[in-house]
Coordinates of C-alpha atoms and ligand atoms in Angstrom, one line a residue:
M1026 CA -81.8 99.4 85.8
A1027 CA -78.0 99.5 86.3
E1028 CA -76.2 101.8 83.9
I1029 CA -74.5 100.2 80.8
L1030 CA -70.8 100.7 81.4
L1031 CA -69.3 98.9 78.4
K1032 CA -71.1 98.7 75.1
A1033 CA -69.7 96.9 72.1
S1034 CA -71.8 97.3 68.9
C1035 CA -71.5 95.4 65.6
I1036 CA -68.0 94.1 66.2
S1037 CA -66.3 92.2 63.4
K1038 CA -62.8 90.9 63.3
S1039 CA -60.9 88.7 60.9
F1040 CA -57.4 87.2 61.0
D1041 CA -57.0 84.6 58.2
T1042 CA -60.7 83.9 58.4
Q1043 CA -63.5 85.8 60.0
I1044 CA -63.5 85.3 63.8
L1045 CA -66.1 87.8 65.1
D1046 CA -69.1 88.7 62.9
N1047 CA -71.2 91.7 63.7
L1048 CA -71.5 91.0 67.4
S1049 CA -72.9 93.2 70.1
I1050 CA -72.7 93.0 73.9
D1051 CA -73.7 95.3 76.8
I1052 CA -72.2 95.1 80.3
A1053 CA -74.0 96.9 83.0
E1054 CA -72.4 98.3 86.2
G1055 CA -71.6 95.7 88.8
E1056 CA -72.6 92.7 86.8
T1057 CA -70.6 89.6 86.1
H1058 CA -70.7 88.3 82.5
V1059 CA -69.3 84.9 81.4
I1060 CA -68.3 84.3 77.8
M1061 CA -68.5 80.6 76.8
G1062 CA -67.8 78.9 73.5
R1063 CA -65.8 76.1 71.9
S1064 CA -62.1 76.4 71.6
G1065 CA -61.0 78.8 68.9
Q1066 CA -64.3 80.6 68.6
G1067 CA -62.8 84.1 69.4
K1068 CA -63.5 84.5 73.1
S1069 CA -60.0 85.9 73.9
T1070 CA -60.2 88.0 70.8
L1071 CA -63.5 89.5 72.0
L1072 CA -62.1 90.1 75.5
K1073 CA -59.1 92.0 74.0
I1074 CA -61.3 94.1 71.9
L1075 CA -63.6 94.9 74.9
S1076 CA -60.4 95.9 76.8
G1077 CA -59.3 98.3 74.1
L1078 CA -56.2 96.2 73.5
L1079 CA -57.0 95.0 70.1
A1080 CA -58.7 96.9 67.3
A1081 CA -61.9 95.6 65.7
D1082 CA -62.1 95.7 61.9
E1083 CA -65.7 97.0 62.2
G1084 CA -67.9 98.2 65.0
E1085 CA -67.2 100.2 68.1
V1086 CA -66.7 99.8 71.9
K1087 CA -67.9 102.5 74.2
F1088 CA -67.0 102.9 77.9
S1089 CA -69.5 105.1 79.8
G1090 CA -70.8 106.4 76.5
E1091 CA -67.3 107.4 75.2
L1092 CA -65.6 105.6 72.3
L1093 CA -62.4 103.7 73.3
D1094 CA -59.2 104.9 71.5
N1095 CA -58.2 102.8 68.6
P1096 CA -55.3 100.7 70.0
D1097 CA -53.5 100.9 66.7
E1098 CA -53.4 104.7 67.0
V1099 CA -52.2 105.3 70.5
L1100 CA -48.9 104.9 72.3
V1101 CA -50.2 102.7 75.0
A1102 CA -53.2 100.5 74.2
G1103 CA -56.0 100.0 76.7
H1104 CA -58.1 102.1 79.1
E1105 CA -57.4 102.8 82.8
E1106 CA -60.9 101.7 83.8
L1107 CA -60.7 98.4 81.9
A1108 CA -58.3 95.9 83.5
Y1109 CA -57.4 92.9 81.4
V1110 CA -55.8 89.9 83.0
A1111 CA -54.1 87.7 80.3
Q1112 CA -53.7 84.0 80.5
N1113 CA -49.9 84.5 81.0
F1114 CA -50.5 86.9 84.0
N1115 CA -47.9 89.7 83.0
L1116 CA -46.2 89.8 86.4
L1117 CA -42.9 91.5 87.2
H1118 CA -40.3 88.7 87.5
N1119 CA -37.6 88.6 90.1
R1120 CA -39.8 90.8 92.4
T1121 CA -41.9 90.0 95.4
V1122 CA -45.7 89.9 95.6
L1123 CA -45.6 93.2 97.5
E1124 CA -43.3 94.8 95.0
N1125 CA -45.6 93.8 92.2
L1126 CA -48.5 95.4 93.9
K1127 CA -46.6 98.6 94.7
D1128 CA -45.5 98.8 91.1
A1129 CA -49.1 98.9 89.9
L1130 CA -49.7 101.9 92.3
L1131 CA -46.6 104.0 91.6
A1132 CA -48.7 106.9 90.3
F1133 CA -50.8 107.1 93.4
K1134 CA -50.4 108.7 96.8
D1135 CA -48.8 106.6 99.6
E1136 CA -52.0 106.6 101.6
F1137 CA -54.2 105.3 98.8
A1138 CA -51.5 102.7 97.7
E1139 CA -51.3 101.4 101.3
H1140 CA -55.0 101.1 101.6
Q1141 CA -55.3 99.3 98.2
I1142 CA -52.4 96.9 99.0
K1143 CA -53.9 95.9 102.4
Q1144 CA -57.4 95.4 101.0
L1145 CA -56.3 93.4 97.9
M1146 CA -53.8 91.3 99.8
Q1147 CA -56.8 90.3 102.0
L1148 CA -59.3 89.9 99.2
M1149 CA -57.0 87.8 97.1
R1150 CA -55.6 85.8 100.1
L1151 CA -52.0 87.0 99.5
E1152 CA -51.1 88.2 103.0
K1153 CA -48.8 85.3 103.8
L1154 CA -47.0 85.6 100.4
S1155 CA -46.1 89.3 100.6
S1156 CA -42.3 88.7 100.6
H1157 CA -42.3 85.8 98.2
K1158 CA -40.7 86.1 94.8
I1159 CA -42.9 85.6 91.8
E1160 CA -40.8 82.6 90.7
S1161 CA -41.7 80.7 93.9
L1162 CA -45.5 81.2 93.5
S1163 CA -47.9 78.4 92.4
G1164 CA -50.1 78.9 89.3
G1165 CA -53.1 79.8 91.5
E1166 CA -51.1 82.3 93.6
K1167 CA -49.8 84.0 90.4
Q1168 CA -53.4 84.2 89.2
R1169 CA -54.6 85.8 92.4
L1170 CA -51.7 88.3 92.3
A1171 CA -52.4 89.1 88.6
I1172 CA -56.0 89.9 89.6
A1173 CA -54.9 92.0 92.6
R1174 CA -52.5 94.0 90.3
A1175 CA -55.3 94.5 87.9
L1176 CA -57.6 95.8 90.6
A1177 CA -55.1 98.0 92.3
T1178 CA -56.1 101.2 90.5
Q1179 CA -59.8 100.5 91.1
P1180 CA -60.9 99.8 87.5
A1181 CA -64.6 99.8 86.7
V1182 CA -64.3 96.6 84.7
L1183 CA -62.1 93.5 85.3
L1184 CA -61.7 91.2 82.2
L1185 CA -60.3 87.8 82.9
D1186 CA -59.2 85.3 80.3
E1187 CA -59.8 81.8 81.6
P1188 CA -58.7 82.5 85.1
F1189 CA -59.3 79.0 86.4
T1190 CA -57.5 76.7 84.0
Q1191 CA -54.8 74.6 85.6
L1192 CA -56.2 75.1 89.1
D1193 CA -57.1 72.3 91.4
Y1194 CA -60.6 72.1 92.8
S1195 CA -60.1 73.9 96.1
T1196 CA -57.8 76.6 94.7
R1197 CA -60.4 77.2 91.9
Q1198 CA -63.1 77.5 94.6
T1199 CA -61.0 80.0 96.6
L1200 CA -60.4 82.1 93.5
M1201 CA -64.1 82.0 92.5
D1202 CA -65.1 83.2 96.0
A1203 CA -62.5 85.9 95.8
I1204 CA -64.0 87.1 92.4
K1205 CA -67.5 87.1 93.9
E1206 CA -66.1 89.3 96.7
V1207 CA -64.6 91.7 94.2
R1208 CA -68.0 92.1 92.7
T1209 CA -69.8 92.7 96.0
E1210 CA -67.2 94.6 97.9
L1211 CA -65.6 96.7 95.1
E1212 CA -68.7 96.7 92.9
T1213 CA -66.5 96.0 89.9
S1214 CA -68.1 94.7 86.7
I1215 CA -66.5 91.5 85.6
I1216 CA -66.2 89.8 82.2
L1217 CA -64.6 86.4 82.2
V1218 CA -64.0 83.7 79.6
S1219 CA -64.7 80.1 80.8
H1220 CA -65.2 76.7 79.3
N1221 CA -66.8 75.3 82.4
L1222 CA -70.5 75.2 83.2
F1223 CA -69.9 75.0 87.0
E1224 CA -67.7 78.2 86.9
A1225 CA -70.1 80.0 84.7
F1226 CA -73.2 79.1 86.8
Y1227 CA -71.4 80.0 90.0
L1228 CA -70.3 83.4 88.9
A1229 CA -72.5 84.8 86.1
D1230 CA -75.4 87.1 86.0
Q1231 CA -75.4 86.7 82.3
I1232 CA -73.8 84.0 80.2
H1233 CA -73.0 84.6 76.5
V1234 CA -72.4 81.7 74.1
L1235 CA -70.1 82.5 71.3
D1236 CA -70.3 80.3 68.2
N1237 CA -69.2 80.9 64.6
G1238 CA -68.4 84.5 65.2
K1239 CA -71.8 85.4 66.8
I1240 CA -73.3 85.4 70.3
I1241 CA -76.0 82.8 69.7
K1242 CA -77.5 83.0 73.2
S1243 CA -77.3 85.4 76.2
D1244 CA -79.2 84.6 79.3
S1245 CA -79.0 84.1 83.1
P1246 CA -77.7 80.7 84.3
H1247 CA -81.2 79.7 85.4
S1248 CA -82.9 80.5 82.1
L1249 CA -80.1 79.0 80.1
Y1250 CA -80.4 75.7 82.0
Q1251 CA -84.2 75.7 81.7
N1252 CA -84.2 76.6 78.0
P1253 CA -80.9 76.3 76.2
E1254 CA -83.0 76.7 73.0
L1255 CA -80.2 75.8 70.6
K1256 CA -78.4 72.4 70.2
A1257 CA -75.0 74.1 70.1
V1258 CA -75.8 75.7 73.5
A1259 CA -76.9 72.5 75.1
E1260 CA -73.8 70.7 73.7
L1261 CA -71.5 73.3 75.2
L1262 CA -73.1 73.3 78.6
S1263 CA -73.5 69.6 79.6
D1264 CA -74.6 66.1 78.7
F1265 CA -78.1 66.0 77.4
V1266 CA -80.4 63.6 75.5
L1267 CA -82.0 64.4 72.2
L1268 CA -85.2 62.5 72.4
P1269 CA -85.4 59.7 69.8
S1270 CA -88.1 60.6 67.4
K1271 CA -89.9 57.3 68.0
S1272 CA -90.8 58.4 71.5
I1273 CA -92.4 61.6 70.3
T1274 CA -96.1 61.0 69.7
N1275 CA -98.4 62.3 67.0
K1276 CA -96.8 64.3 64.2
Q1277 CA -94.6 66.5 66.4
K1278 CA -91.8 68.0 64.3
R1279 CA -90.0 69.7 67.2
Q1280 CA -86.9 68.3 68.7
L1281 CA -87.0 67.7 72.4
G1282 CA -84.1 67.5 74.8
I1283 CA -83.5 66.7 78.4
W1284 CA -80.4 67.1 80.7
A1285 CA -78.8 63.7 81.5
E1286 CA -79.5 64.2 85.2
N1287 CA -83.2 64.4 84.6
V1288 CA -83.7 61.1 82.8
V1289 CA -85.5 58.5 85.0
V1290 CA -84.2 54.9 84.8
L1291 CA -86.9 52.3 85.4
E1292 CA -86.0 48.8 86.2
G1293 CA -88.8 46.4 85.1
E1294 CA -91.8 48.5 86.2
P1295 CA -94.0 49.7 83.3
S1296 CA -93.5 53.3 82.4
E1297 CA -96.2 55.8 83.3
Y1298 CA -94.4 58.5 81.5
K1299 CA -95.5 60.0 78.1
F1300 CA -92.0 59.7 76.7
S1301 CA -90.0 56.5 77.3
I1302 CA -87.8 54.1 75.4
S1303 CA -86.0 50.8 76.2
A1304 CA -82.2 50.8 76.1
K1305 CA -79.3 48.6 77.1
L1306 CA -76.6 49.9 79.5
K1307 CA -73.2 49.8 77.8
D1308 CA -71.1 51.5 80.5
C1309 CA -71.5 53.1 83.9
V1310 CA -68.7 55.2 85.4
F1311 CA -68.4 56.5 89.0
M1312 CA -68.0 60.3 88.8
G1313 CA -68.1 61.1 92.6
Y1314 CA -71.5 62.8 92.9
H1315 CA -73.1 60.7 90.2
Y1316 CA -72.6 57.7 87.8
R1317 CA -72.3 58.6 84.1
C1318 CA -74.1 55.8 82.3
V1319 CA -74.0 55.3 78.5
F1320 CA -77.1 53.5 77.2
V1321 CA -77.8 52.3 73.6
S1322 CA -81.3 52.5 72.3
E1323 CA -82.9 49.9 70.0
Q1324 CA -82.2 52.3 67.2
G1325 CA -78.5 52.4 68.1
Q1326 CA -78.5 55.9 69.6
N1327 CA -76.1 56.5 72.5
I1328 CA -77.9 58.0 75.5
I1329 CA -76.0 59.6 78.4
V1330 CA -77.8 59.4 81.8
K1331 CA -76.5 60.6 85.1
T1332 CA -77.8 58.4 88.0
N1333 CA -77.3 58.2 91.7
N1334 CA -76.9 54.4 91.7
K1335 CA -74.6 52.1 89.9
L1336 CA -76.4 50.0 87.3
E1337 CA -75.6 46.6 85.8
S1338 CA -73.9 47.0 82.4
G1339 CA -75.4 44.7 79.8
S1340 CA -78.9 44.9 81.3
S1341 CA -81.9 46.5 79.6
F1342 CA -83.9 49.4 81.2
Q1343 CA -86.7 51.7 80.4
L1344 CA -85.5 55.3 80.2
A1345 CA -88.3 57.9 80.9
F1346 CA -88.2 61.6 80.0
P1347 CA -90.4 63.5 82.4
D1348 CA -92.4 66.1 80.7
E1349 CA -91.6 68.9 83.2
Y1350 CA -87.8 68.6 82.3
L1351 CA -88.1 68.7 78.5
F1352 CA -86.9 71.6 76.5
E1353 CA -87.3 72.4 72.8
L1354 CA -84.2 72.6 70.7
K1355 CA -83.5 74.2 67.4
D1356 CA -80.5 73.5 65.1
E1357 CA -79.8 77.2 64.7
Ligands
ATP1152 N1 -53.0 87.6 66.4 C1 -53.6 86.6 65.8 N2 -53.2 86.4 64.5 C2 -53.8 85.4 63.7 N3 -54.7 84.6 64.2 C3 -55.2 84.8 65.5 C4 -54.6 85.8 66.3 N4 -55.2 85.8 67.5 C5 -56.1 84.8 67.4 N5 -56.1 84.2 66.2 C6 -56.9 83.0 65.8 O1 -58.3 83.4 66.0 C7 -59.1 82.3 66.4 C8 -59.7 82.7 67.7 O2 -58.7 82.8 68.7 P1 -59.1 83.1 70.2 O3 -57.9 82.9 71.0 O4 -59.8 84.4 70.3 O5 -60.1 81.9 70.5 P2 -60.7 81.3 71.9 O6 -62.2 81.1 71.7 O7 -60.3 82.2 73.0 O8 -59.9 79.9 72.0 P3 -59.6 79.0 73.3 O9 -60.8 78.7 74.0 O10 -58.9 77.8 72.7 O11 -58.6 79.9 74.1 C9 -58.1 81.1 66.5 O12 -58.2 80.4 65.3 C10 -56.7 81.8 66.6 O13 -55.7 81.0 66.0

């Protein structure tokens, strides 16, 4: 097992109200962890506490077994092995890309600095921008430079606060691939905050879902998708159907769910599935790689289904829920 590098135990934090409530998290060497959660749930607050930039009210953070300094009691908050990249990038204005990188390496020997600059320029696709001033960079370029600056001193852990917001698809993909390379080539542990299922699944070894001050679920992307376990987790990840109770046979009390892409739409033919209902199609919108269809059941429940084909709005269909894709869901 990889060594635990960063260990946060029993962290609580309040501002006007309680934001984090007795929360613990372990980050092992070389792993990528993604923190997800609804807006305002305390993801950035947690990231700052993990970086040693913000003091927790209760609990402790240890790096390699040593307690982090209390940021309220030191001259410069933070830890050299924990590199935090804020949403506003913190770059040196009126300077070039190269000057920004050199600045991060002032305390190091020329040979090391040159090696780092060359490697990071290449890793973060910045070579052609070396002499460009910060003001002329796009959002995605600034983001890549901010990450390169954070990596310059070879920190053990890189903490990224929503690194992909405001990036177009291909820039986001480039940056995600660069972050994957950071992990494999530099063996840096990475913790990042994201709202997006695709980003989280692409990058994470572990996903942590933060809700009401607590981590309500931590799991690998694959296990999380197979068994989100809690309604709040499923709601955060993607469209899903909570099976209408009528379609559940016998006296089953459990709630069953299914991802919208796993519902089978039957046109006319009788259903051979154990769980199925009839529903009318209200709307069907082209999303590129699927149609997102909104059905209404006879009980008036809206049901989202992702299909490969366009379906006729206003028509009635049988919606079947194959057994092998069902998962059980709890309220809490
Ligand atoms: N320094 C502060 N002083 C007072 N309240 C704060 C401070 N920092 C954060 N908060 C509040 O704490 C809550 C959590 O904020 P935080 O930025 O950690 O949430 P988040 O999950 O990262 O949100 P988002 O996804 O919208 O970025 C919010 O209600 C925010 O207004």
